[in-house]
Every structure is written in structure tokens, then in C-alpha cells.
mmCIF file of N, CA and C and ligand atoms in Angstrom:
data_model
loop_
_atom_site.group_PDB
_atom_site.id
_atom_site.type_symbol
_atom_site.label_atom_id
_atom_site.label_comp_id
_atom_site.label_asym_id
_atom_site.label_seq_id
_atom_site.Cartn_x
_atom_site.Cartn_y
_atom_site.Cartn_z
ATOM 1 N N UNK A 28 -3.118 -9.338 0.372
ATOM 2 C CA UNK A 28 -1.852 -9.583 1.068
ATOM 3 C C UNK A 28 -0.709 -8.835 0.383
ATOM 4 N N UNK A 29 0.015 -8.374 1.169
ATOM 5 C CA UNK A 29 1.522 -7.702 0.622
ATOM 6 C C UNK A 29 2.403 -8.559 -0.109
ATOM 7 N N UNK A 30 2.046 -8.782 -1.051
ATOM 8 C CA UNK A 30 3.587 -9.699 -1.617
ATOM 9 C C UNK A 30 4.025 -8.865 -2.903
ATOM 10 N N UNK A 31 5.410 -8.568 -2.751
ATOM 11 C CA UNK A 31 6.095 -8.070 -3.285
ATOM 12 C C UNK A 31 7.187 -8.895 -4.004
ATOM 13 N N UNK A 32 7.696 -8.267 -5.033
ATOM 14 C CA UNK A 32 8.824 -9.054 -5.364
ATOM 15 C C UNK A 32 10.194 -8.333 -5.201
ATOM 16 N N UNK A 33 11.651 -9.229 -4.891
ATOM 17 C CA UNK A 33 12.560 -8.736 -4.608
ATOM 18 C C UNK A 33 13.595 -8.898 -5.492
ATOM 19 N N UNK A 34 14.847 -8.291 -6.013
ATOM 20 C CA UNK A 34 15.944 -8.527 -6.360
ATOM 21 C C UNK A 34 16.770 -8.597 -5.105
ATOM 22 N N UNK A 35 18.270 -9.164 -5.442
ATOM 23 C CA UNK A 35 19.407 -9.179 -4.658
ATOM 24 C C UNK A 35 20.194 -8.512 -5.494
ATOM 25 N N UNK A 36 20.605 -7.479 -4.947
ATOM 26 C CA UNK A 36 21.715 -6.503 -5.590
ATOM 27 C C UNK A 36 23.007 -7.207 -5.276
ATOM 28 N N UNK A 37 23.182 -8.387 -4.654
ATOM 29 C CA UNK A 37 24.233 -9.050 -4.609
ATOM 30 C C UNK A 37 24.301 -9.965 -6.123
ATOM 31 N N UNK A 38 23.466 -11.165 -5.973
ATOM 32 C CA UNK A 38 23.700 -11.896 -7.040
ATOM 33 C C UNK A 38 22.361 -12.341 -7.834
ATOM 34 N N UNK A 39 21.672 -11.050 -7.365
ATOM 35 C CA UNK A 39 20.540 -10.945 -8.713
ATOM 36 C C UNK A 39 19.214 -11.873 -8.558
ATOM 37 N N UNK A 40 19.169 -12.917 -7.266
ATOM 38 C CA UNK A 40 17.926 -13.568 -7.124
ATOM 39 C C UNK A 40 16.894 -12.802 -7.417
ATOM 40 N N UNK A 41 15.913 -13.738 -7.733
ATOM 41 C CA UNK A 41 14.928 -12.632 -7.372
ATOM 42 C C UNK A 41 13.629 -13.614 -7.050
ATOM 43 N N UNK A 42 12.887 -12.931 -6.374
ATOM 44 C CA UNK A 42 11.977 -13.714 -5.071
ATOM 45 C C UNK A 42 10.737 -12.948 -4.224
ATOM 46 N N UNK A 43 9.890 -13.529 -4.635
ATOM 47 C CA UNK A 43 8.063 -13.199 -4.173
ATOM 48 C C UNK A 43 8.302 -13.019 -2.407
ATOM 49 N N UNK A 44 8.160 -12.093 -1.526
ATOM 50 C CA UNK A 44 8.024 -12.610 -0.241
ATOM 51 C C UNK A 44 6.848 -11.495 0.124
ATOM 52 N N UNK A 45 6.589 -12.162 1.149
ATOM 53 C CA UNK A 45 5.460 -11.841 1.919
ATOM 54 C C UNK A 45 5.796 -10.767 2.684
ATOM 55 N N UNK A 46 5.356 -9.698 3.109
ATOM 56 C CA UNK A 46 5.736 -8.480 3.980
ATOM 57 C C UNK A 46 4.726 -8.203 4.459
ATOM 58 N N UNK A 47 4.541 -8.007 5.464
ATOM 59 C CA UNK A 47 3.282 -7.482 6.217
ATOM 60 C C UNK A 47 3.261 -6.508 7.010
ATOM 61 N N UNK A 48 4.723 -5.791 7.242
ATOM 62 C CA UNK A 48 4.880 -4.568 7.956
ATOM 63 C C UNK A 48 6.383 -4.177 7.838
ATOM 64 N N UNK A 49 6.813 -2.913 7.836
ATOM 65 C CA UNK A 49 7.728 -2.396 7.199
ATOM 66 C C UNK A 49 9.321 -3.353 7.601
ATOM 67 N N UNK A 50 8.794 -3.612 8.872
ATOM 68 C CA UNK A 50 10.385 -4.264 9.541
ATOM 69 C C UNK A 50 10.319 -5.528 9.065
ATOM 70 N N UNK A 51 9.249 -6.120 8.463
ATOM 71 C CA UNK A 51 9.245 -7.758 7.890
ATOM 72 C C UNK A 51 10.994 -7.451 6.234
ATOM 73 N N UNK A 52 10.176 -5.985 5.949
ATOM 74 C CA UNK A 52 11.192 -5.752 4.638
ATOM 75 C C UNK A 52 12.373 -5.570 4.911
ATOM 76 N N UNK A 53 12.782 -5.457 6.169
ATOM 77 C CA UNK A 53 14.541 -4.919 6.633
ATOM 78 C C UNK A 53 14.630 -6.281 7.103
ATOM 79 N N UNK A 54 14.287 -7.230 7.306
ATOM 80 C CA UNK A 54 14.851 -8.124 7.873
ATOM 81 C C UNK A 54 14.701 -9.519 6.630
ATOM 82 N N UNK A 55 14.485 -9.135 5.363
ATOM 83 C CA UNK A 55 14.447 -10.388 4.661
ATOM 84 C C UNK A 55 15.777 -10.467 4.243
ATOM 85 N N UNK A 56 16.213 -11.577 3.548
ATOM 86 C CA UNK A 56 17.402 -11.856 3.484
ATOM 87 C C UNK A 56 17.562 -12.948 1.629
ATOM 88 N N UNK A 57 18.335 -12.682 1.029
ATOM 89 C CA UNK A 57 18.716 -13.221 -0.032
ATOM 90 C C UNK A 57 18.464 -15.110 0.444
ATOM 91 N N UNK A 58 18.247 -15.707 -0.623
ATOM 92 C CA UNK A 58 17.754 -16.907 -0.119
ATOM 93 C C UNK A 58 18.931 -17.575 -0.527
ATOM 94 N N UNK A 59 19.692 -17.482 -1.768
ATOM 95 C CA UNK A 59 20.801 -17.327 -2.065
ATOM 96 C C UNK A 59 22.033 -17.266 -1.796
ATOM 97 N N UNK A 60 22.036 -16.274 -1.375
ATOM 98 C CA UNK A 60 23.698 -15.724 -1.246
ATOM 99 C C UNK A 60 23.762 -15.028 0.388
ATOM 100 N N UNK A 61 22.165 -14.780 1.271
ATOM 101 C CA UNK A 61 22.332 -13.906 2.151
ATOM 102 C C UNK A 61 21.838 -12.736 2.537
ATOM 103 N N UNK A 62 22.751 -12.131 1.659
ATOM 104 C CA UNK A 62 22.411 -10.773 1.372
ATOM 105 C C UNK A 62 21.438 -9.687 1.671
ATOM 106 N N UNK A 63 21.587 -8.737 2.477
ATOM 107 C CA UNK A 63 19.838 -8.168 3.094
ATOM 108 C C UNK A 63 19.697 -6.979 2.150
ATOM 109 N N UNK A 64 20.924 -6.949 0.621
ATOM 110 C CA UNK A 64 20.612 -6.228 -0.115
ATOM 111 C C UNK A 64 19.514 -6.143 -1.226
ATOM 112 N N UNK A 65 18.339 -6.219 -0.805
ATOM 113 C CA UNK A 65 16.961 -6.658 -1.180
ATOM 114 C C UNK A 65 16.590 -5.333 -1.974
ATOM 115 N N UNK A 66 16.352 -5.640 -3.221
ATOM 116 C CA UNK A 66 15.536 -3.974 -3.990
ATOM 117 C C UNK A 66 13.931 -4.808 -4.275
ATOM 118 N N UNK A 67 13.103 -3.915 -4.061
ATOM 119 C CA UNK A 67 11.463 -4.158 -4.570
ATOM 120 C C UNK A 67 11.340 -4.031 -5.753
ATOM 121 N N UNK A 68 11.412 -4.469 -6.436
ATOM 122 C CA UNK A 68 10.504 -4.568 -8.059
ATOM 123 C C UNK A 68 9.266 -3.977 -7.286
ATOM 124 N N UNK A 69 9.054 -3.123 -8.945
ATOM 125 C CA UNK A 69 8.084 -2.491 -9.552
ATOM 126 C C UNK A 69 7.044 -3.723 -10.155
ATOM 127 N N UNK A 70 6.257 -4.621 -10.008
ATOM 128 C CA UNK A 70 6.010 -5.794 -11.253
ATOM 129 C C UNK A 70 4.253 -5.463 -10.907
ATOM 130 N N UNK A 71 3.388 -6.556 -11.546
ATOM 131 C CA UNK A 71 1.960 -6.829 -11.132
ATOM 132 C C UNK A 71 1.427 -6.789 -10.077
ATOM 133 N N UNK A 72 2.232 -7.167 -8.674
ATOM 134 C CA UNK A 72 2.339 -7.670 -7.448
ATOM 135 C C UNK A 72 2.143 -6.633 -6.993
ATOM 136 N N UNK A 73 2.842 -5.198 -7.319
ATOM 137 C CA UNK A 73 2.425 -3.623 -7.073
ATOM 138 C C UNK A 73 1.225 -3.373 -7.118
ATOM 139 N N UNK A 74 0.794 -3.422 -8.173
ATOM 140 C CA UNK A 74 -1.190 -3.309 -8.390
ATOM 141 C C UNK A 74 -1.905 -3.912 -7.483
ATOM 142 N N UNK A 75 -1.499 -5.197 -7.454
ATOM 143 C CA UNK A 75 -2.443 -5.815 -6.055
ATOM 144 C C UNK A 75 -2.365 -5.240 -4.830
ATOM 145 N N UNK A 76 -1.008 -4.779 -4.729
ATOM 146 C CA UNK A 76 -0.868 -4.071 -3.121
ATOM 147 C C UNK A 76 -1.437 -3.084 -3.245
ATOM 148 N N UNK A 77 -1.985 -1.919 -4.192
ATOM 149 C CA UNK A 77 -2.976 -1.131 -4.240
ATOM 150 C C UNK A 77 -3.780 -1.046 -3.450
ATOM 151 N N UNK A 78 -4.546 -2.118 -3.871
ATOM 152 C CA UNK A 78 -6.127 -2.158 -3.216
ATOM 153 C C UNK A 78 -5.852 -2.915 -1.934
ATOM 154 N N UNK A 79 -4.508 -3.510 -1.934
ATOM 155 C CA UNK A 79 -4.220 -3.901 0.001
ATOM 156 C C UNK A 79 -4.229 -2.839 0.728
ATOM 157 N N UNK A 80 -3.010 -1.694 0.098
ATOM 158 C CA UNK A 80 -2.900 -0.585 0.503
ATOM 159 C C UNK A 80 -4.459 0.594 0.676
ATOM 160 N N UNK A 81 -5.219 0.445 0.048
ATOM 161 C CA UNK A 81 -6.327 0.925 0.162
ATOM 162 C C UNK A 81 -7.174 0.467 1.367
ATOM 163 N N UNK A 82 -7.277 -0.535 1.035
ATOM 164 C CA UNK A 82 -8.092 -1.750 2.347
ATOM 165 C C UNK A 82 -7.452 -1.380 3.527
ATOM 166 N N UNK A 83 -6.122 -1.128 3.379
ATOM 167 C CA UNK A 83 -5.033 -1.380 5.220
ATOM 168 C C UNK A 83 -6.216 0.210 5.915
ATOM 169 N N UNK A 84 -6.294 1.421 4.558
ATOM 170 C CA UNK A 84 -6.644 2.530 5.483
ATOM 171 C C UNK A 84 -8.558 2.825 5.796
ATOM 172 N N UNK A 85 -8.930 1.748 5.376
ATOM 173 C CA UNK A 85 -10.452 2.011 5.557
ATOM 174 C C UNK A 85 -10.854 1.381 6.923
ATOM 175 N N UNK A 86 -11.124 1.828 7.746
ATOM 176 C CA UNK A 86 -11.725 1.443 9.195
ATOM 177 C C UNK A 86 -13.344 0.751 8.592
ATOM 178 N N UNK A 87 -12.928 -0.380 9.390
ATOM 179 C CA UNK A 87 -14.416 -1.450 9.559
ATOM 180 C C UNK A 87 -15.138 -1.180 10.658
ATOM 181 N N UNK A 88 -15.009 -0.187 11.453
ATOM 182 C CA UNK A 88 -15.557 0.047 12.366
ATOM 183 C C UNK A 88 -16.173 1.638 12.598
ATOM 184 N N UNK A 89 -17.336 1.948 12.813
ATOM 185 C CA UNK A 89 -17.883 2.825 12.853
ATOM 186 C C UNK A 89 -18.574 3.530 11.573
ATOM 187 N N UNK A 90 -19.077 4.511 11.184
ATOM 188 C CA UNK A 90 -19.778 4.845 9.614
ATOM 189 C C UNK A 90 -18.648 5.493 9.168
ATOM 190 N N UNK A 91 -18.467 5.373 8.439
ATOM 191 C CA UNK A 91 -17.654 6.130 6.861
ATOM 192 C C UNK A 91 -18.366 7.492 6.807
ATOM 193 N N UNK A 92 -17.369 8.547 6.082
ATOM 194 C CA UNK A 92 -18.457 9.683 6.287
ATOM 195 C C UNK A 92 -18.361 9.419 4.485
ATOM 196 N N UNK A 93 -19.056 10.983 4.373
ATOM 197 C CA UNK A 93 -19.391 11.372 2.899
ATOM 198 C C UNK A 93 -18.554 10.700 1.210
ATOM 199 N N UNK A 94 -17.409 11.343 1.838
ATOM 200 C CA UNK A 94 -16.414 11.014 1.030
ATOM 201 C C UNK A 94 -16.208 9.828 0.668
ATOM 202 N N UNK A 95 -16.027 8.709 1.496
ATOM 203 C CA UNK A 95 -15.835 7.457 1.399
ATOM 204 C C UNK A 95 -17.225 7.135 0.411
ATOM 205 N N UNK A 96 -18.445 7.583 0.152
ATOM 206 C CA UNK A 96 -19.246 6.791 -0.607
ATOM 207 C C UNK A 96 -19.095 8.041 -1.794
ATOM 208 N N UNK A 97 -18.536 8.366 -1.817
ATOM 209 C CA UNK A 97 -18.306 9.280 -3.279
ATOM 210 C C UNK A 97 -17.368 8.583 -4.241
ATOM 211 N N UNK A 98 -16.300 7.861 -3.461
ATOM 212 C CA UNK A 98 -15.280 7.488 -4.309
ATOM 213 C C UNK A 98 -15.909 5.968 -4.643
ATOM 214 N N UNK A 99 -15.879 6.232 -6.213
ATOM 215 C CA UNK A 99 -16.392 4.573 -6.653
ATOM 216 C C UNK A 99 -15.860 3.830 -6.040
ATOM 217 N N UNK A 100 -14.006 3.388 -6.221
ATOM 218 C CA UNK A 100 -13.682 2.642 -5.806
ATOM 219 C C UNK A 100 -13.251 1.998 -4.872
ATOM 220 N N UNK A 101 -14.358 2.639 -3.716
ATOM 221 C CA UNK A 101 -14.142 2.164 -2.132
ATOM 222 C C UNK A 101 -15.746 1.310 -2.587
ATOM 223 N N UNK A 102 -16.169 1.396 -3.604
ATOM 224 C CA UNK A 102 -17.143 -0.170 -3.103
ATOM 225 C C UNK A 102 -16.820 -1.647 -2.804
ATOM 226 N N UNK A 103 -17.863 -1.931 -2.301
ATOM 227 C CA UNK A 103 -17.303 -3.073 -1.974
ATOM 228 C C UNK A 103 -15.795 -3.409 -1.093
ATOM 229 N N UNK A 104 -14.976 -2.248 -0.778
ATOM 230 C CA UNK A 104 -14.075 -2.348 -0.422
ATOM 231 C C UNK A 104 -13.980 -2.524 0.848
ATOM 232 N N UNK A 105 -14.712 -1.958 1.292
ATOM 233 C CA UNK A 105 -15.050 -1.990 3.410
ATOM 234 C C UNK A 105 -15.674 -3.064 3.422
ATOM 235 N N UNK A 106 -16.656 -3.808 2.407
ATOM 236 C CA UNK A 106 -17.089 -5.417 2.583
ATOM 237 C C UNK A 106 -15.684 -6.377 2.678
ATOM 238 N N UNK A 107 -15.104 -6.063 1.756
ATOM 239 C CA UNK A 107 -14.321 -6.846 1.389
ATOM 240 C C UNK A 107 -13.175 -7.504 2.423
ATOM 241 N N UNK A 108 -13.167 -5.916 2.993
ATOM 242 C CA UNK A 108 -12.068 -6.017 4.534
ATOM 243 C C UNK A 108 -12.622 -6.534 5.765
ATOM 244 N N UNK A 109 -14.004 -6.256 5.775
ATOM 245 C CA UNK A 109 -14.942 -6.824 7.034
ATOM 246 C C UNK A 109 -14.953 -8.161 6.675
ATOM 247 N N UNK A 110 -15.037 -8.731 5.553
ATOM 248 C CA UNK A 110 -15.225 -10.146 5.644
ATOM 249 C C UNK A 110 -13.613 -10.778 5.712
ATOM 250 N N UNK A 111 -12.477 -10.263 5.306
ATOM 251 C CA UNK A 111 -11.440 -10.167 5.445
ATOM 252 C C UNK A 111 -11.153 -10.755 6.950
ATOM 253 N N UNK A 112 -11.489 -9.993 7.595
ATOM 254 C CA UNK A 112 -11.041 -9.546 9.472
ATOM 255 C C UNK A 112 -12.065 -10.834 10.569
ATOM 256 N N UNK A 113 -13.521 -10.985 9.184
ATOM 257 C CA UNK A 113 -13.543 -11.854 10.010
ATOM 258 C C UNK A 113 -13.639 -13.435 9.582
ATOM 259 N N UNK A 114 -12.369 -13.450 8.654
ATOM 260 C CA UNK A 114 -12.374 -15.413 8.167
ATOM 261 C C UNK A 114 -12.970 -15.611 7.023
ATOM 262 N N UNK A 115 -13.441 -14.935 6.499
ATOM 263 C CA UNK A 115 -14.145 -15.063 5.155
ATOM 264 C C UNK A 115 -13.365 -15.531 3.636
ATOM 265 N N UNK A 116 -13.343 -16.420 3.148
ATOM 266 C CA UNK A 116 -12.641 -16.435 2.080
ATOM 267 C C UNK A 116 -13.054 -15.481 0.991
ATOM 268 N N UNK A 117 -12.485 -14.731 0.362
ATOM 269 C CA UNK A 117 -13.445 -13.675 -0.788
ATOM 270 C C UNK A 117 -11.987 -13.989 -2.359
ATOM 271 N N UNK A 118 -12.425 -13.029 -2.778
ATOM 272 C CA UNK A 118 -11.700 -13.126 -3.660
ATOM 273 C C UNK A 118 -10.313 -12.887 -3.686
ATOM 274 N N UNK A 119 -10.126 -11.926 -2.892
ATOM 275 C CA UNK A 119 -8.098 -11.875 -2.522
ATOM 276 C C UNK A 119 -7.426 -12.804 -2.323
ATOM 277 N N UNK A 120 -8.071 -13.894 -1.761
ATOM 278 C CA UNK A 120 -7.491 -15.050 -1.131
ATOM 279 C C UNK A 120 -7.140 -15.934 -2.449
ATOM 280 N N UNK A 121 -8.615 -15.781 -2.814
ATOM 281 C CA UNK A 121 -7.968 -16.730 -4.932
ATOM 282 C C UNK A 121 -7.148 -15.743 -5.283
ATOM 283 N N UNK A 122 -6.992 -14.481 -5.197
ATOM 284 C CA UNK A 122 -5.619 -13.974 -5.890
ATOM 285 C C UNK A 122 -4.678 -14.263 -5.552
ATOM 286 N N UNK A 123 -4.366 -14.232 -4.096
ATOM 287 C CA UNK A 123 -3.003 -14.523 -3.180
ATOM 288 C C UNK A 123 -2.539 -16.119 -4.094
ATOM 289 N N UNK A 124 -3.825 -17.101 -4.091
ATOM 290 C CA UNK A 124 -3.529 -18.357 -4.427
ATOM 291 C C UNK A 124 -2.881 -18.170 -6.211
ATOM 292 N N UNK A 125 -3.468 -17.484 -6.986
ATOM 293 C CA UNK A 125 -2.681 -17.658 -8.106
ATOM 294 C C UNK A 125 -1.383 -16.939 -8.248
ATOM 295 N N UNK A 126 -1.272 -16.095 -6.965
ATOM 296 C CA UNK A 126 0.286 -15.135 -7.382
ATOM 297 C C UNK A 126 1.359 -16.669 -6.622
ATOM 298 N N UNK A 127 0.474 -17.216 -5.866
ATOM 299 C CA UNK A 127 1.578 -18.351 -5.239
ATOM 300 C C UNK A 127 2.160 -19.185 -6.282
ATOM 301 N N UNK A 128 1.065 -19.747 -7.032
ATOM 302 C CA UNK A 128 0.889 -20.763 -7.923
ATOM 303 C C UNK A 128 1.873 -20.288 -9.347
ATOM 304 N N UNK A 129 2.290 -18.856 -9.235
ATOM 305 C CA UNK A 129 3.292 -18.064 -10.204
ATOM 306 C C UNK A 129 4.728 -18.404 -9.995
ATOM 307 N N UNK A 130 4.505 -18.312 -8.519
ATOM 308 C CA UNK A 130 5.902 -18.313 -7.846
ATOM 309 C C UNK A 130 6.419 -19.495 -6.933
ATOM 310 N N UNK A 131 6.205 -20.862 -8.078
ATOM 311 C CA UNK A 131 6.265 -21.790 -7.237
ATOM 312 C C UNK A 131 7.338 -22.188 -6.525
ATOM 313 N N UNK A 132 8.631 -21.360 -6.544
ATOM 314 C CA UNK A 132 9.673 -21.587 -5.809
ATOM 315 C C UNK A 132 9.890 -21.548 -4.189
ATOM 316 N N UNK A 133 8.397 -20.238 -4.101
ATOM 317 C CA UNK A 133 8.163 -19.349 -2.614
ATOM 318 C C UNK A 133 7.563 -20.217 -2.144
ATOM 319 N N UNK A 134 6.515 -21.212 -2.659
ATOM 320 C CA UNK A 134 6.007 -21.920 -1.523
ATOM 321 C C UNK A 134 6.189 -22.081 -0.126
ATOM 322 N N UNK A 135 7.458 -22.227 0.355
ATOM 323 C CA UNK A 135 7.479 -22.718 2.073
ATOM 324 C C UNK A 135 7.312 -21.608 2.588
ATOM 325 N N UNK A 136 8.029 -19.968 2.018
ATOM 326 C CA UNK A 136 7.853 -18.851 2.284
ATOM 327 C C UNK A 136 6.565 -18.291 2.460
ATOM 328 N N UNK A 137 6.061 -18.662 1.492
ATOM 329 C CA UNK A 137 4.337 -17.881 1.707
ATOM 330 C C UNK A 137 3.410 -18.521 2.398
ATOM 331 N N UNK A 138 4.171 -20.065 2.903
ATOM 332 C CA UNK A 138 3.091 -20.494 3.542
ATOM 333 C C UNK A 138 3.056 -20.730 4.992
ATOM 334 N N UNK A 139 4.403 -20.017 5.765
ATOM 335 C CA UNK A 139 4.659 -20.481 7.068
ATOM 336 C C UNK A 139 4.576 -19.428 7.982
ATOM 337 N N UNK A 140 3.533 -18.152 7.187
ATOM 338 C CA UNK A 140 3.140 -17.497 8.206
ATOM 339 C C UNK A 140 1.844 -17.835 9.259
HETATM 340 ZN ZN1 ZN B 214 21.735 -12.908 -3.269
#
């Protein structure tokens, strides 16, 4: 899952939210003060979106050609998204759960999608 963390260039909050597509990020808002002056931290939360970001571009559908089984670290990765797509709890989901469990302020946020 996309979770990123944010500053407020207004009055400096700063806050885990969930993004799932580019216009989710123009439309968040300081929880605070307002403010839609939102900057992304650089933090841990980056690394994880990695392999989201990796996962978003691998098609579950149809064969993979060559390349895709050359690169180590697409193993397991097209499993990971197929079981993903269809309900599967795997391991992202315990990650998502301990980045929540970090940020226990976000709770209502991360959970009312
Ligand atoms: Zn603010």
C-alpha cells in the first residue's frame, strides 16, 4: 500500500496518509491547521512503496517475457500481486499493519478506505 508520510509547510504536522493515486495527494489536507501545503518525506515508508511501486507495474495477466525472470527481484513478486488482487492476506498486509501500529494517530485515516 502507498503510505507516505507528510509535513505541513504551514505548521509543521506531520502525518502517515494513505495515497493511492496521484489526485488522492493534491487533495489531502493538513489535519491541523488545513493547509493543502503537504511536502512528502523521504522516511522508511519510501522503501516500502518500492516494491508497491514495482508490483503497481507487473501485469498478472498473461506470461511475462524473458526479462521479467532474469531480474531476481521480480520473484515472488507477480505471486505476491496475484494473491494481492485476489483477497489473499500475504505479507504486505502485516506490513501495512505494523506501519499503522507506528502511526497510531492515523488510525481513522488508514482505516476508512
Ligand atoms: Zn498544518
Amino acid at each position: 500500500m502507498p503510505l507516505h508520510e507528510y509535513a505541513c509547510k504551514e505548521c509543521g504536522r506531520k502525518d502517515t496518509r494513505l495515497v493511492l493515486k496521484p489526485g488522492d495527494e493534491e487533495a489531502l489536507r493538513c489535519k491541523k491547521c488545513g493547509s493543502d501545503q503537504l511536502k512528502r518525506l523521504i522516511s522508511r515508508v519510501a522503501i516500502h512503496r518500492t516494491e508497491s511501486d514495482r508490483m503497481a507495474d507487473i501485469s498478472t495477466s498473461g506470461t511475462p517475457d524473458e526479462s521479467y525472470y532474469s531480474d531476481n527481484r521480480n520473484i515472488g513478486l507477480r505471486a505476491k500481486k496475484r494473491m494481492k488482487e485476489l483477497g489473499v492476506d500475504l505479507g504486505d498486509a502485516f506490513e501495512e499493519k505494523l506501519e499503522k501500529a507506528r502511526t497510531t494517530t492515523n488510525l481513522d485515516d488508514l482505516t476508512s478506505d
